[in-house]
Amino acid sequence: MICIGIESTAHTFGVGIVDNSGKILANEKSVFTTENAGIHPRKAAEHHKLIYDKIIEKAMKSAKIEFKDIDLVAFSQGPGLGACLRIGANAARSLSIFLKKPLIGVNHCIAHIEIGKLYSGFKDPITLYVSGANTQILALASGKYRVFGETLDIGVGNFLDSFGRTLGIGFPAGPEIEKLAKKGKNYIKLPYTIKGMDFAFSGLQTKLNNISKKHSKQNLCYSAQETAFSELVEATERAISHIGKKEVLLTGGVAANSRLKEMMEIMCRKRNIKFSAVPPSLAGDNGTMIAWQGILEHKAGKKTRLIKSGIKQHWRIDEVNVVW
Ligand code: ATP
Ligand code: FE2
């Protein structure tokens, strides 16, 4: 069985093609970026509208398959930006009708976890899901992915992106901040907010904005990363001792960051816990994770009728029954 997966929750229009053994046949994407501003939903949606057919074609070419070989069409049904989600949903509906193959709308956040489980072979991890909009500590309990800890204000990726704007870096700022941070040497003391297994970044953001002219970009980025990532590692460590699972998975766009991976790895090693981070090509938004999630749900007998295929902008991860 071959599934084509379409991702368009925010900045990325992605198309992945996966078979039912988990073999990735294609993982193509186009990311809406800016030189020195944030992401505007309408502009990102316009980007998707212009390139969606080309990315589908590109994925078909990389997979070396024809449309008749596709058995299932999966798409990101939510959560995300309405204008962006609609482009992917429309493309998926058209493909499903044209190919006369079942349609399956999946939860984007769950797809970030399941692609990590496929990659790592982990069966029941505690997941630290770090992306632009979302930052959560998740684990499976009583048939759902439950949120054990989460950001009380903004996602860690959004924090990095908005701090990047202060420094004149465009979207996405995470990769550039990582580069600058590697050259930083002096730690600047910054607000550190953690409450039980929850954490927050807006105090950190305000402080950084206020002192941005007083220090080098390198030291600011270094200190920002060390502080924000320490919060994440501390909360995950608390979750480990609380929930008592034996594996930790790092997923989402910010999981591409090598310093965050290093810090998590050190903590897990000390606690004798297995650790895995999703590789950069599958960490940020991508169609492959959507295709794989489609396969998992299809195997479990799920499908999305056309009439139920409307987008769900605020679809929380703990609303979904994990039946696969
Ligand atoms: P979600 O809907 O899951 O919240 P998202 O739309 O934020 O997803 P992702 O691609 O999962 O999209 O994550 C994007 C975020 O990852 C951006 O905030 C970006 O700055 C950040 N990011 C990407 N690479 C790095 C990196 N190397 N270091 C830190 N952050 C990074
Ligand atoms: Fe994402």
mmCIF file of C-alpha atoms and ligand atoms in Angstrom:
data_model
loop_
_atom_site.group_PDB
_atom_site.id
_atom_site.type_symbol
_atom_site.label_atom_id
_atom_site.label_comp_id
_atom_site.label_asym_id
_atom_site.label_seq_id
_atom_site.Cartn_x
_atom_site.Cartn_y
_atom_site.Cartn_z
ATOM 1 C CA MET A 1 0.000 0.000 0.000
ATOM 2 C CA ILE A 2 1.257 3.471 -0.926
ATOM 3 C CA CYS A 3 0.093 6.681 0.759
ATOM 4 C CA ILE A 4 0.641 10.264 -0.387
ATOM 5 C CA GLY A 5 0.640 12.784 2.490
ATOM 6 C CA ILE A 6 0.056 16.513 2.196
ATOM 7 C CA GLU A 7 1.224 19.012 4.806
ATOM 8 C CA SER A 8 0.242 22.696 4.816
ATOM 9 C CA THR A 9 -0.470 23.762 8.410
ATOM 10 C CA ALA A 10 1.782 26.841 8.308
ATOM 11 C CA HIS A 11 4.959 27.851 6.448
ATOM 12 C CA THR A 12 5.666 24.526 4.741
ATOM 13 C CA PHE A 13 3.919 22.901 1.824
ATOM 14 C CA GLY A 14 5.143 19.318 1.937
ATOM 15 C CA VAL A 15 4.357 16.139 0.056
ATOM 16 C CA GLY A 16 5.566 12.747 1.249
ATOM 17 C CA ILE A 17 5.064 9.278 -0.160
ATOM 18 C CA VAL A 18 5.399 6.262 2.125
ATOM 19 C CA ASP A 19 4.590 2.569 1.851
ATOM 20 C CA ASN A 20 2.991 0.435 4.537
ATOM 21 C CA SER A 21 6.333 -0.941 5.745
ATOM 22 C CA GLY A 22 7.404 2.626 6.598
ATOM 23 C CA LYS A 23 9.725 2.993 3.614
ATOM 24 C CA ILE A 24 9.957 6.651 2.567
ATOM 25 C CA LEU A 25 9.677 6.960 -1.227
ATOM 26 C CA ALA A 26 9.595 10.774 -1.378
ATOM 27 C CA ASN A 27 9.839 13.745 0.969
ATOM 28 C CA GLU A 28 9.527 17.017 -0.960
ATOM 29 C CA LYS A 29 8.725 20.444 0.394
ATOM 30 C CA SER A 30 8.794 24.148 -0.198
ATOM 31 C CA VAL A 31 9.104 26.451 2.804
ATOM 32 C CA PHE A 32 7.797 30.015 2.844
ATOM 33 C CA THR A 33 10.608 32.170 4.226
ATOM 34 C CA THR A 34 11.197 35.903 4.743
ATOM 35 C CA GLU A 35 14.305 38.112 4.843
ATOM 36 C CA ASN A 36 13.537 40.107 7.961
ATOM 37 C CA ALA A 37 9.905 39.667 9.007
ATOM 38 C CA GLY A 38 7.630 37.075 10.585
ATOM 39 C CA ILE A 39 5.233 34.762 8.811
ATOM 40 C CA HIS A 40 2.007 36.285 7.496
ATOM 41 C CA PRO A 41 -0.715 33.601 7.121
ATOM 42 C CA ARG A 42 -2.100 35.016 3.870
ATOM 43 C CA LYS A 43 1.333 35.290 2.276
ATOM 44 C CA ALA A 44 2.211 31.734 3.307
ATOM 45 C CA ALA A 45 -1.097 30.530 1.825
ATOM 46 C CA GLU A 46 -0.321 32.377 -1.436
ATOM 47 C CA HIS A 47 3.047 30.633 -1.517
ATOM 48 C CA HIS A 48 1.307 27.245 -1.118
ATOM 49 C CA LYS A 49 -1.215 28.070 -3.834
ATOM 50 C CA LEU A 50 1.561 28.846 -6.305
ATOM 51 C CA ILE A 51 3.629 25.728 -5.734
ATOM 52 C CA TYR A 52 1.354 22.917 -4.523
ATOM 53 C CA ASP A 53 1.001 21.153 -7.889
ATOM 54 C CA LYS A 54 4.741 21.398 -8.540
ATOM 55 C CA ILE A 55 5.607 19.823 -5.183
ATOM 56 C CA ILE A 56 3.151 16.985 -5.805
ATOM 57 C CA GLU A 57 4.746 16.362 -9.220
ATOM 58 C CA LYS A 58 8.224 16.537 -7.720
ATOM 59 C CA ALA A 59 7.310 13.943 -5.071
ATOM 60 C CA MET A 60 5.807 11.630 -7.711
ATOM 61 C CA LYS A 61 9.034 11.874 -9.716
ATOM 62 C CA SER A 62 11.291 11.181 -6.705
ATOM 63 C CA ALA A 63 9.167 8.187 -5.724
ATOM 64 C CA LYS A 64 9.231 6.962 -9.341
ATOM 65 C CA ILE A 65 5.558 6.032 -9.192
ATOM 66 C CA GLU A 66 2.452 6.919 -11.165
ATOM 67 C CA PHE A 67 -0.828 8.256 -9.819
ATOM 68 C CA LYS A 68 -2.465 4.849 -10.322
ATOM 69 C CA ASP A 69 0.002 3.367 -7.776
ATOM 70 C CA ILE A 70 -1.397 5.502 -4.939
ATOM 71 C CA ASP A 71 -3.800 3.722 -2.580
ATOM 72 C CA LEU A 72 -4.490 6.402 0.010
ATOM 73 C CA VAL A 73 -4.464 10.209 0.323
ATOM 74 C CA ALA A 74 -3.643 11.726 3.745
ATOM 75 C CA PHE A 75 -3.579 15.391 4.707
ATOM 76 C CA SER A 76 -2.950 17.595 7.742
ATOM 77 C CA GLN A 77 -6.449 18.482 8.906
ATOM 78 C CA GLY A 78 -5.218 20.655 11.788
ATOM 79 C CA PRO A 79 -4.183 22.378 13.955
ATOM 80 C CA GLY A 80 -2.763 25.306 12.024
ATOM 81 C CA LEU A 81 -3.434 28.477 10.085
ATOM 82 C CA GLY A 82 -6.813 28.340 8.329
ATOM 83 C CA ALA A 83 -5.711 29.917 5.050
ATOM 84 C CA CYS A 84 -2.772 27.504 4.763
ATOM 85 C CA LEU A 85 -4.634 24.386 5.879
ATOM 86 C CA ARG A 86 -7.306 24.951 3.211
ATOM 87 C CA ILE A 87 -4.801 24.726 0.345
ATOM 88 C CA GLY A 88 -3.550 21.300 1.456
ATOM 89 C CA ALA A 89 -7.051 20.040 2.236
ATOM 90 C CA ASN A 90 -8.304 21.086 -1.203
ATOM 91 C CA ALA A 91 -5.370 19.426 -2.945
ATOM 92 C CA ALA A 92 -5.963 16.211 -0.968
ATOM 93 C CA ARG A 93 -9.715 16.173 -1.641
ATOM 94 C CA SER A 94 -9.148 16.659 -5.385
ATOM 95 C CA LEU A 95 -6.565 13.865 -5.482
ATOM 96 C CA SER A 96 -8.835 11.533 -3.549
ATOM 97 C CA ILE A 97 -11.803 12.185 -5.855
ATOM 98 C CA PHE A 98 -9.687 12.013 -9.017
ATOM 99 C CA LEU A 99 -7.927 8.783 -7.996
ATOM 100 C CA LYS A 100 -11.042 7.287 -6.360
ATOM 101 C CA LYS A 101 -8.959 6.448 -3.277
ATOM 102 C CA PRO A 102 -9.819 6.949 0.396
ATOM 103 C CA LEU A 103 -9.064 10.246 2.114
ATOM 104 C CA ILE A 104 -7.733 10.512 5.623
ATOM 105 C CA GLY A 105 -7.362 13.728 7.628
ATOM 106 C CA VAL A 106 -4.750 13.470 10.379
ATOM 107 C CA ASN A 107 -3.655 15.501 13.378
ATOM 108 C CA HIS A 108 -0.392 17.286 12.582
ATOM 109 C CA CYS A 109 1.010 17.072 16.140
ATOM 110 C CA ILE A 110 0.420 13.319 16.346
ATOM 111 C CA ALA A 111 2.163 12.894 12.994
ATOM 112 C CA HIS A 112 5.264 14.617 14.458
ATOM 113 C CA ILE A 113 5.325 11.931 17.194
ATOM 114 C CA GLU A 114 4.557 8.895 15.036
ATOM 115 C CA ILE A 115 7.267 9.697 12.467
ATOM 116 C CA GLY A 116 9.669 9.883 15.431
ATOM 117 C CA LYS A 117 8.511 6.463 16.633
ATOM 118 C CA LEU A 118 8.990 5.030 13.133
ATOM 119 C CA TYR A 119 12.505 6.491 12.934
ATOM 120 C CA SER A 120 13.627 5.492 16.446
ATOM 121 C CA GLY A 121 11.771 2.214 16.798
ATOM 122 C CA PHE A 122 10.533 3.451 20.192
ATOM 123 C CA LYS A 123 7.260 1.928 21.322
ATOM 124 C CA ASP A 124 6.125 4.127 24.187
ATOM 125 C CA PRO A 125 8.251 7.256 24.616
ATOM 126 C CA ILE A 126 7.858 10.486 26.505
ATOM 127 C CA THR A 127 7.928 13.007 23.662
ATOM 128 C CA LEU A 128 9.226 16.527 23.821
ATOM 129 C CA TYR A 129 7.500 18.159 20.870
ATOM 130 C CA VAL A 130 9.201 21.443 20.070
ATOM 131 C CA SER A 131 8.066 23.491 17.100
ATOM 132 C CA GLY A 132 7.027 27.033 16.289
ATOM 133 C CA ALA A 133 3.535 27.044 17.696
ATOM 134 C CA ASN A 134 3.747 24.024 20.010
ATOM 135 C CA THR A 135 5.962 23.047 22.896
ATOM 136 C CA GLN A 136 4.646 20.101 24.871
ATOM 137 C CA ILE A 137 5.717 17.074 26.873
ATOM 138 C CA LEU A 138 3.481 14.220 25.746
ATOM 139 C CA ALA A 139 2.996 10.570 26.569
ATOM 140 C CA LEU A 140 0.425 7.930 25.785
ATOM 141 C CA ALA A 141 -1.912 7.268 28.709
ATOM 142 C CA SER A 142 -5.364 5.598 28.591
ATOM 143 C CA GLY A 143 -5.609 5.660 24.799
ATOM 144 C CA LYS A 144 -4.652 9.279 24.178
ATOM 145 C CA TYR A 145 -1.532 11.391 23.893
ATOM 146 C CA ARG A 146 -1.805 13.373 27.124
ATOM 147 C CA VAL A 147 -0.110 16.677 27.738
ATOM 148 C CA PHE A 148 2.064 16.360 30.857
ATOM 149 C CA GLY A 149 3.759 19.713 30.492
ATOM 150 C CA GLU A 150 3.567 22.600 28.067
ATOM 151 C CA THR A 151 4.447 26.187 27.435
ATOM 152 C CA LEU A 152 2.343 28.651 29.370
ATOM 153 C CA ASP A 153 2.732 31.313 26.690
ATOM 154 C CA ILE A 154 4.537 30.886 23.358
ATOM 155 C CA GLY A 155 6.142 27.923 21.603
ATOM 156 C CA VAL A 156 9.938 27.756 21.824
ATOM 157 C CA GLY A 157 10.218 28.088 18.015
ATOM 158 C CA ASN A 158 8.051 31.210 18.014
ATOM 159 C CA PHE A 159 10.219 32.557 20.809
ATOM 160 C CA LEU A 160 13.361 31.985 18.700
ATOM 161 C CA ASP A 161 11.707 33.462 15.602
ATOM 162 C CA SER A 162 10.527 36.611 17.349
ATOM 163 C CA PHE A 163 13.864 37.086 19.119
ATOM 164 C CA GLY A 164 15.433 36.635 15.671
ATOM 165 C CA ARG A 165 13.336 39.512 14.357
ATOM 166 C CA THR A 166 14.808 41.750 17.076
ATOM 167 C CA LEU A 167 18.236 40.795 15.756
ATOM 168 C CA GLY A 168 17.165 41.432 12.140
ATOM 169 C CA ILE A 169 17.012 37.744 11.169
ATOM 170 C CA GLY A 170 14.149 36.618 8.893
ATOM 171 C CA PHE A 171 11.871 33.591 9.231
ATOM 172 C CA PRO A 172 12.714 30.908 10.317
ATOM 173 C CA ALA A 173 15.304 32.275 12.733
ATOM 174 C CA GLY A 174 16.113 29.029 14.596
ATOM 175 C CA PRO A 175 18.907 27.802 12.287
ATOM 176 C CA GLU A 176 20.687 31.202 12.215
ATOM 177 C CA ILE A 177 20.401 31.593 16.004
ATOM 178 C CA GLU A 178 21.954 28.138 16.365
ATOM 179 C CA LYS A 179 24.928 29.218 14.207
ATOM 180 C CA LEU A 180 25.457 32.467 16.147
ATOM 181 C CA ALA A 181 25.093 30.659 19.494
ATOM 182 C CA LYS A 182 27.998 28.344 18.629
ATOM 183 C CA LYS A 183 30.267 31.414 18.632
ATOM 184 C CA GLY A 184 28.955 32.792 21.942
ATOM 185 C CA LYS A 185 31.222 32.471 24.986
ATOM 186 C CA ASN A 186 29.770 34.526 27.818
ATOM 187 C CA TYR A 187 26.503 33.541 29.441
ATOM 188 C CA ILE A 188 24.223 36.502 30.214
ATOM 189 C CA LYS A 189 21.886 35.846 33.122
ATOM 190 C CA LEU A 190 18.272 35.678 31.877
ATOM 191 C CA PRO A 191 14.812 34.960 33.351
ATOM 192 C CA TYR A 192 14.197 31.236 33.773
ATOM 193 C CA THR A 193 10.525 30.296 34.126
ATOM 194 C CA ILE A 194 9.457 26.810 35.037
ATOM 195 C CA LYS A 195 6.410 25.737 37.041
ATOM 196 C CA GLY A 196 6.246 22.026 37.709
ATOM 197 C CA MET A 197 6.326 20.492 34.259
ATOM 198 C CA ASP A 198 5.219 23.700 32.507
ATOM 199 C CA PHE A 199 7.526 26.431 31.274
ATOM 200 C CA ALA A 200 7.335 29.896 29.729
ATOM 201 C CA PHE A 201 9.381 32.055 27.389
ATOM 202 C CA SER A 202 7.833 35.512 27.209
ATOM 203 C CA GLY A 203 9.791 36.917 30.197
ATOM 204 C CA LEU A 204 12.945 35.680 28.525
ATOM 205 C CA GLN A 205 11.858 37.269 25.260
ATOM 206 C CA THR A 206 11.144 40.680 26.846
ATOM 207 C CA LYS A 207 14.478 40.703 28.671
ATOM 208 C CA LEU A 208 16.366 39.795 25.493
ATOM 209 C CA ASN A 209 14.607 42.563 23.568
ATOM 210 C CA ASN A 210 15.549 45.061 26.273
ATOM 211 C CA ILE A 211 19.243 44.164 26.311
ATOM 212 C CA SER A 212 19.685 43.384 22.601
ATOM 213 C CA LYS A 213 21.846 46.459 21.937
ATOM 214 C CA LYS A 214 24.143 45.903 24.920
ATOM 215 C CA HIS A 215 25.682 42.557 23.991
ATOM 216 C CA SER A 216 27.032 40.734 20.955
ATOM 217 C CA LYS A 217 24.548 38.725 18.898
ATOM 218 C CA GLN A 218 26.649 35.636 19.558
ATOM 219 C CA ASN A 219 26.421 35.949 23.342
ATOM 220 C CA LEU A 220 22.718 36.807 23.197
ATOM 221 C CA CYS A 221 21.935 33.751 21.063
ATOM 222 C CA TYR A 222 24.113 31.492 23.169
ATOM 223 C CA SER A 223 22.432 32.653 26.398
ATOM 224 C CA ALA A 224 18.937 32.496 24.882
ATOM 225 C CA GLN A 225 19.443 28.886 23.776
ATOM 226 C CA GLU A 226 21.053 27.760 27.035
ATOM 227 C CA THR A 227 18.206 29.246 29.083
ATOM 228 C CA ALA A 228 15.249 28.122 26.978
ATOM 229 C CA PHE A 229 16.640 24.638 26.380
ATOM 230 C CA SER A 230 17.505 24.157 30.075
ATOM 231 C CA GLU A 231 13.854 24.802 30.899
ATOM 232 C CA LEU A 232 12.834 22.115 28.402
ATOM 233 C CA VAL A 233 15.350 19.583 29.663
ATOM 234 C CA GLU A 234 14.484 20.203 33.318
ATOM 235 C CA ALA A 235 10.745 19.768 32.680
ATOM 236 C CA THR A 236 11.341 16.603 30.637
ATOM 237 C CA GLU A 237 13.517 15.189 33.402
ATOM 238 C CA ARG A 238 10.716 15.811 35.883
ATOM 239 C CA ALA A 239 8.265 14.096 33.539
ATOM 240 C CA ILE A 240 10.538 11.049 33.337
ATOM 241 C CA SER A 241 10.576 10.596 37.089
ATOM 242 C CA HIS A 242 6.838 11.265 37.285
ATOM 243 C CA ILE A 243 5.614 9.035 34.437
ATOM 244 C CA GLY A 244 8.356 6.421 34.561
ATOM 245 C CA LYS A 245 8.786 5.608 30.854
ATOM 246 C CA LYS A 246 12.100 4.385 29.462
ATOM 247 C CA GLU A 247 12.393 6.302 26.186
ATOM 248 C CA VAL A 248 12.564 9.997 25.313
ATOM 249 C CA LEU A 249 11.815 11.260 21.821
ATOM 250 C CA LEU A 250 12.562 14.757 20.552
ATOM 251 C CA THR A 251 10.466 15.904 17.596
ATOM 252 C CA GLY A 252 9.219 19.060 15.801
ATOM 253 C CA GLY A 253 11.120 21.796 13.949
ATOM 254 C CA VAL A 254 13.325 22.811 16.900
ATOM 255 C CA ALA A 255 14.477 19.176 17.236
ATOM 256 C CA ALA A 256 16.886 20.027 14.397
ATOM 257 C CA ASN A 257 18.946 22.023 16.925
ATOM 258 C CA SER A 258 22.177 20.222 17.829
ATOM 259 C CA ARG A 259 22.616 21.941 21.211
ATOM 260 C CA LEU A 260 19.131 20.933 22.348
ATOM 261 C CA LYS A 261 19.832 17.360 21.241
ATOM 262 C CA GLU A 262 23.121 17.359 23.117
ATOM 263 C CA MET A 263 21.539 18.648 26.351
ATOM 264 C CA MET A 264 18.713 16.111 26.199
ATOM 265 C CA GLU A 265 21.136 13.325 25.468
ATOM 266 C CA ILE A 266 23.293 14.146 28.494
ATOM 267 C CA MET A 267 20.255 14.180 30.785
ATOM 268 C CA CYS A 268 18.904 10.889 29.400
ATOM 269 C CA ARG A 269 22.278 9.159 29.621
ATOM 270 C CA LYS A 270 22.586 10.100 33.297
ATOM 271 C CA ARG A 271 19.156 8.621 33.951
ATOM 272 C CA ASN A 272 19.765 5.539 31.845
ATOM 273 C CA ILE A 273 16.914 6.398 29.487
ATOM 274 C CA LYS A 274 16.991 5.779 25.723
ATOM 275 C CA PHE A 275 17.015 8.973 23.657
ATOM 276 C CA SER A 276 16.339 9.683 20.006
ATOM 277 C CA ALA A 277 15.818 12.868 18.004
ATOM 278 C CA VAL A 278 14.035 12.954 14.672
ATOM 279 C CA PRO A 279 16.527 13.796 11.869
ATOM 280 C CA PRO A 280 16.320 17.356 10.454
ATOM 281 C CA SER A 281 14.615 16.273 7.188
ATOM 282 C CA LEU A 282 11.690 14.869 9.210
ATOM 283 C CA ALA A 283 11.855 17.204 12.240
ATOM 284 C CA GLY A 284 10.283 20.281 10.663
ATOM 285 C CA ASP A 285 6.893 20.116 8.967
ATOM 286 C CA ASN A 286 6.830 17.570 6.160
ATOM 287 C CA GLY A 287 4.416 15.485 4.109
ATOM 288 C CA THR A 288 6.144 12.212 4.969
ATOM 289 C CA MET A 289 4.939 12.240 8.567
ATOM 290 C CA ILE A 290 1.411 12.894 7.297
ATOM 291 C CA ALA A 291 1.613 9.977 4.856
ATOM 292 C CA TRP A 292 2.897 7.651 7.583
ATOM 293 C CA GLN A 293 0.143 8.743 9.969
ATOM 294 C CA GLY A 294 -2.347 8.059 7.140
ATOM 295 C CA ILE A 295 -1.027 4.501 6.809
ATOM 296 C CA LEU A 296 -1.253 3.879 10.570
ATOM 297 C CA GLU A 297 -4.837 5.140 10.801
ATOM 298 C CA HIS A 298 -5.919 3.375 7.622
ATOM 299 C CA LYS A 299 -4.582 0.066 8.987
ATOM 300 C CA ALA A 300 -6.726 0.706 12.072
ATOM 301 C CA GLY A 301 -9.791 1.125 9.844
ATOM 302 C CA LYS A 302 -10.138 4.901 9.918
ATOM 303 C CA LYS A 303 -11.121 7.110 6.990
ATOM 304 C CA THR A 304 -12.422 10.639 6.553
ATOM 305 C CA ARG A 305 -15.617 11.152 4.586
ATOM 306 C CA LEU A 306 -15.575 14.167 2.285
ATOM 307 C CA ILE A 307 -18.296 15.847 4.305
ATOM 308 C CA LYS A 308 -16.160 15.510 7.456
ATOM 309 C CA SER A 309 -12.947 16.717 5.825
ATOM 310 C CA GLY A 310 -13.205 20.358 6.915
ATOM 311 C CA ILE A 311 -10.085 21.801 8.505
ATOM 312 C CA LYS A 312 -9.726 21.987 12.306
ATOM 313 C CA GLN A 313 -7.615 25.009 13.196
ATOM 314 C CA HIS A 314 -7.591 24.379 16.951
ATOM 315 C CA TRP A 315 -7.548 20.577 17.020
ATOM 316 C CA ARG A 316 -5.792 19.539 20.239
ATOM 317 C CA ILE A 317 -3.720 16.386 20.360
ATOM 318 C CA ASP A 318 -5.591 14.992 23.379
ATOM 319 C CA GLU A 319 -8.900 15.016 21.480
ATOM 320 C CA VAL A 320 -7.756 12.108 19.305
ATOM 321 C CA ASN A 321 -8.295 8.463 20.297
ATOM 322 C CA VAL A 322 -5.146 6.527 19.525
ATOM 323 C CA VAL A 323 -6.610 3.414 17.922
ATOM 324 C CA TRP A 324 -3.658 2.327 15.754
HETATM 325 P P1 ATP B 1 3.625 23.100 14.556
HETATM 326 O O1 ATP B 1 2.356 23.337 13.815
HETATM 327 O O2 ATP B 1 3.927 21.667 14.779
HETATM 328 O O3 ATP B 1 3.801 23.963 15.725
HETATM 329 P P2 ATP B 1 5.432 24.592 12.967
HETATM 330 O O4 ATP B 1 4.498 25.177 11.999
HETATM 331 O O5 ATP B 1 5.960 25.474 13.991
HETATM 332 O O6 ATP B 1 4.797 23.322 13.499
HETATM 333 P P3 ATP B 1 7.922 23.150 12.377
HETATM 334 O O7 ATP B 1 8.534 23.023 11.017
HETATM 335 O O8 ATP B 1 7.592 21.923 13.121
HETATM 336 O O9 ATP B 1 6.667 24.046 12.116
HETATM 337 O O10 ATP B 1 8.880 24.075 13.266
HETATM 338 C C1 ATP B 1 9.344 25.323 12.820
HETATM 339 C C2 ATP B 1 10.173 25.978 13.897
HETATM 340 O O11 ATP B 1 11.419 25.291 14.061
HETATM 341 C C3 ATP B 1 10.520 27.434 13.604
HETATM 342 O O12 ATP B 1 10.188 28.208 14.737
HETATM 343 C C4 ATP B 1 12.038 27.411 13.377
HETATM 344 O O13 ATP B 1 12.708 28.598 13.759
HETATM 345 C C5 ATP B 1 12.447 26.257 14.254
HETATM 346 N N1 ATP B 1 13.740 25.667 13.872
HETATM 347 C C6 ATP B 1 14.089 25.110 12.690
HETATM 348 N N2 ATP B 1 15.388 24.731 12.685
HETATM 349 C C7 ATP B 1 15.883 25.066 13.917
HETATM 350 C C8 ATP B 1 17.165 24.944 14.550
HETATM 351 N N3 ATP B 1 18.197 24.413 13.914
HETATM 352 N N4 ATP B 1 17.277 25.397 15.819
HETATM 353 C C9 ATP B 1 16.222 25.933 16.470
HETATM 354 N N5 ATP B 1 15.011 26.074 15.923
HETATM 355 C C10 ATP B 1 14.835 25.649 14.671
HETATM 356 FE FE FE2 B 2 4.862 21.224 12.892
#
